[in-house]
XYZ file of C-alpha atoms in Angstrom:
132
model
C 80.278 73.153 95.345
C 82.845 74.512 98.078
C 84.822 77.174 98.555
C 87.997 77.628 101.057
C 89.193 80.730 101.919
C 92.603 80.646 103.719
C 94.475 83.935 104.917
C 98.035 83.139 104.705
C 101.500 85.796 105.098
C 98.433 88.855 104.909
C 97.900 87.190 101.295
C 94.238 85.675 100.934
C 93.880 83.242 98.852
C 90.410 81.184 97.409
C 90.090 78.005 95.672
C 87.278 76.024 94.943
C 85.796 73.256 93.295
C 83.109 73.189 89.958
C 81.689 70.439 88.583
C 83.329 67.806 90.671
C 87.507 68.209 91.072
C 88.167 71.200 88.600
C 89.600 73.742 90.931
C 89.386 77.400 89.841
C 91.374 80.274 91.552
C 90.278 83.652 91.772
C 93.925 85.918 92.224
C 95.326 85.242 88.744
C 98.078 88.587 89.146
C 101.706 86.956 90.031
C 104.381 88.584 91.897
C 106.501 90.607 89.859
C 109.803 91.994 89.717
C 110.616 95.691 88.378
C 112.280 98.836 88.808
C 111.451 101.727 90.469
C 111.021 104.996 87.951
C 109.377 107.608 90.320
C 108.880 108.323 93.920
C 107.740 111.332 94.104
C 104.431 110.524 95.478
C 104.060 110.072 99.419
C 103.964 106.119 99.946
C 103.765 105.475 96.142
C 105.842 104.636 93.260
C 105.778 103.567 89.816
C 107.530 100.468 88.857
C 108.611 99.923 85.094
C 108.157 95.675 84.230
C 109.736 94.274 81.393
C 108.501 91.352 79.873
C 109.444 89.484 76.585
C 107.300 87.271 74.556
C 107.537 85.529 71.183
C 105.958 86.898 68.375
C 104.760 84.029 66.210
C 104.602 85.838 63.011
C 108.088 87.552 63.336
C 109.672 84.671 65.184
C 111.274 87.196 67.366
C 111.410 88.323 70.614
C 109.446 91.511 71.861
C 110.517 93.507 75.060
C 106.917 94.864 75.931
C 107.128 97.555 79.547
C 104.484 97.880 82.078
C 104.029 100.963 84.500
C 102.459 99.718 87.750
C 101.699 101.740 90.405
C 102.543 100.482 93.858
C 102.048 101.337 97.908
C 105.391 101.439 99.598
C 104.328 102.142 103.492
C 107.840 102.985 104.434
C 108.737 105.322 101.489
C 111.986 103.769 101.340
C 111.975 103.442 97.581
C 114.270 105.620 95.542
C 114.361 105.175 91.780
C 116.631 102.976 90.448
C 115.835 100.493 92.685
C 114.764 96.983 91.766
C 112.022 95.869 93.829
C 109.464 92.736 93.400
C 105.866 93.776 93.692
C 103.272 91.495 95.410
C 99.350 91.861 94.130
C 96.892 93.285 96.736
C 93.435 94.797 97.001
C 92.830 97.780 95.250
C 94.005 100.952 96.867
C 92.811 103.518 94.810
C 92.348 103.765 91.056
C 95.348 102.292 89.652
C 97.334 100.968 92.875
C 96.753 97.169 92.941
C 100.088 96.372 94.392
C 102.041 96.800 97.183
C 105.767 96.055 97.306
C 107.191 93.083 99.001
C 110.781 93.986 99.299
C 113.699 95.806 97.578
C 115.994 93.301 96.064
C 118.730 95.745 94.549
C 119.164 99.495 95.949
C 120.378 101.775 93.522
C 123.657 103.475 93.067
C 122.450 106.813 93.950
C 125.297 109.853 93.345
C 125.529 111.221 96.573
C 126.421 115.408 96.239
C 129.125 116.870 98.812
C 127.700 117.843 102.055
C 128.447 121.821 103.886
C 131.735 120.325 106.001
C 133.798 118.290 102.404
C 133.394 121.144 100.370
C 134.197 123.173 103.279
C 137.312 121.039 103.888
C 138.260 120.785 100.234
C 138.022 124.812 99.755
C 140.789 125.071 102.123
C 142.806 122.090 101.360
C 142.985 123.787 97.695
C 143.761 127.420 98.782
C 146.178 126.070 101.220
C 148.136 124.101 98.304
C 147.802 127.250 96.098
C 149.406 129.775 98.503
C 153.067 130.396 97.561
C 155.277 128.630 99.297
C 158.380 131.355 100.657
């Protein structure tokens, strides 16, 4: 019986062989893709994956969500974002992933800063003055 152990991108990965050429694999989680629905922990987020199966009985469809918590070391995440996950050691409790990379930022609305609402005040009183 052997094992190899081979350290590859920061992703370990083990196969080995039992009972002559079955392989087995120990990391069964698979990257996956989700989006982001909060951030307001410092380097974490919860992701929201969808996933449909068929229902044998029904013959139908079913949307079925996942929450996963995740470690993002930049805290770049905002939510709305679609980002793909990749599976790591455990954290802490219930982080077991880490996220690879944002694939889609979100449309985030973006308030007026101090100087356009400054700007637009007077733009507006200057148009409403009465004109002699």
């Amino acid at each position: 019986m052997g094992w190899n152990v081979s350290l590859q991108g920061g992703k370990i990965s083990c196969e080995g062989s039992v009972e002559g050429s079955e392989v087995v694999r120990l990391n069964k989680m698979k990257p996956v893709v989700g989006i982001v629905v909060s951030n307001k922990m410092q380097k974490s987020v919860v992701v929201a994956v969808d996933r449909l199966f068929h229902h044998k009985l029904y013959n139908r469809y079913i949307k079925r969500t996942t929450k996963f918590m995740a470690h993002d070391e930049k805290d770049q995440c905002y939510i709305g974002d679609r980002v793909r996950l990749d599976p790591s050691r455990p954290l802490s409790k219930r982080k077991h992933w880490i996220v690879a990379e944002i694939l889609r930022k979100a449309r985030i609305y973006q308030p007026l800063s101090d100087n356009t609402i400054s700007q637009t005040s007077t733009s507006v009183e200057a148009s409403a003055a009465p004109k002699a």
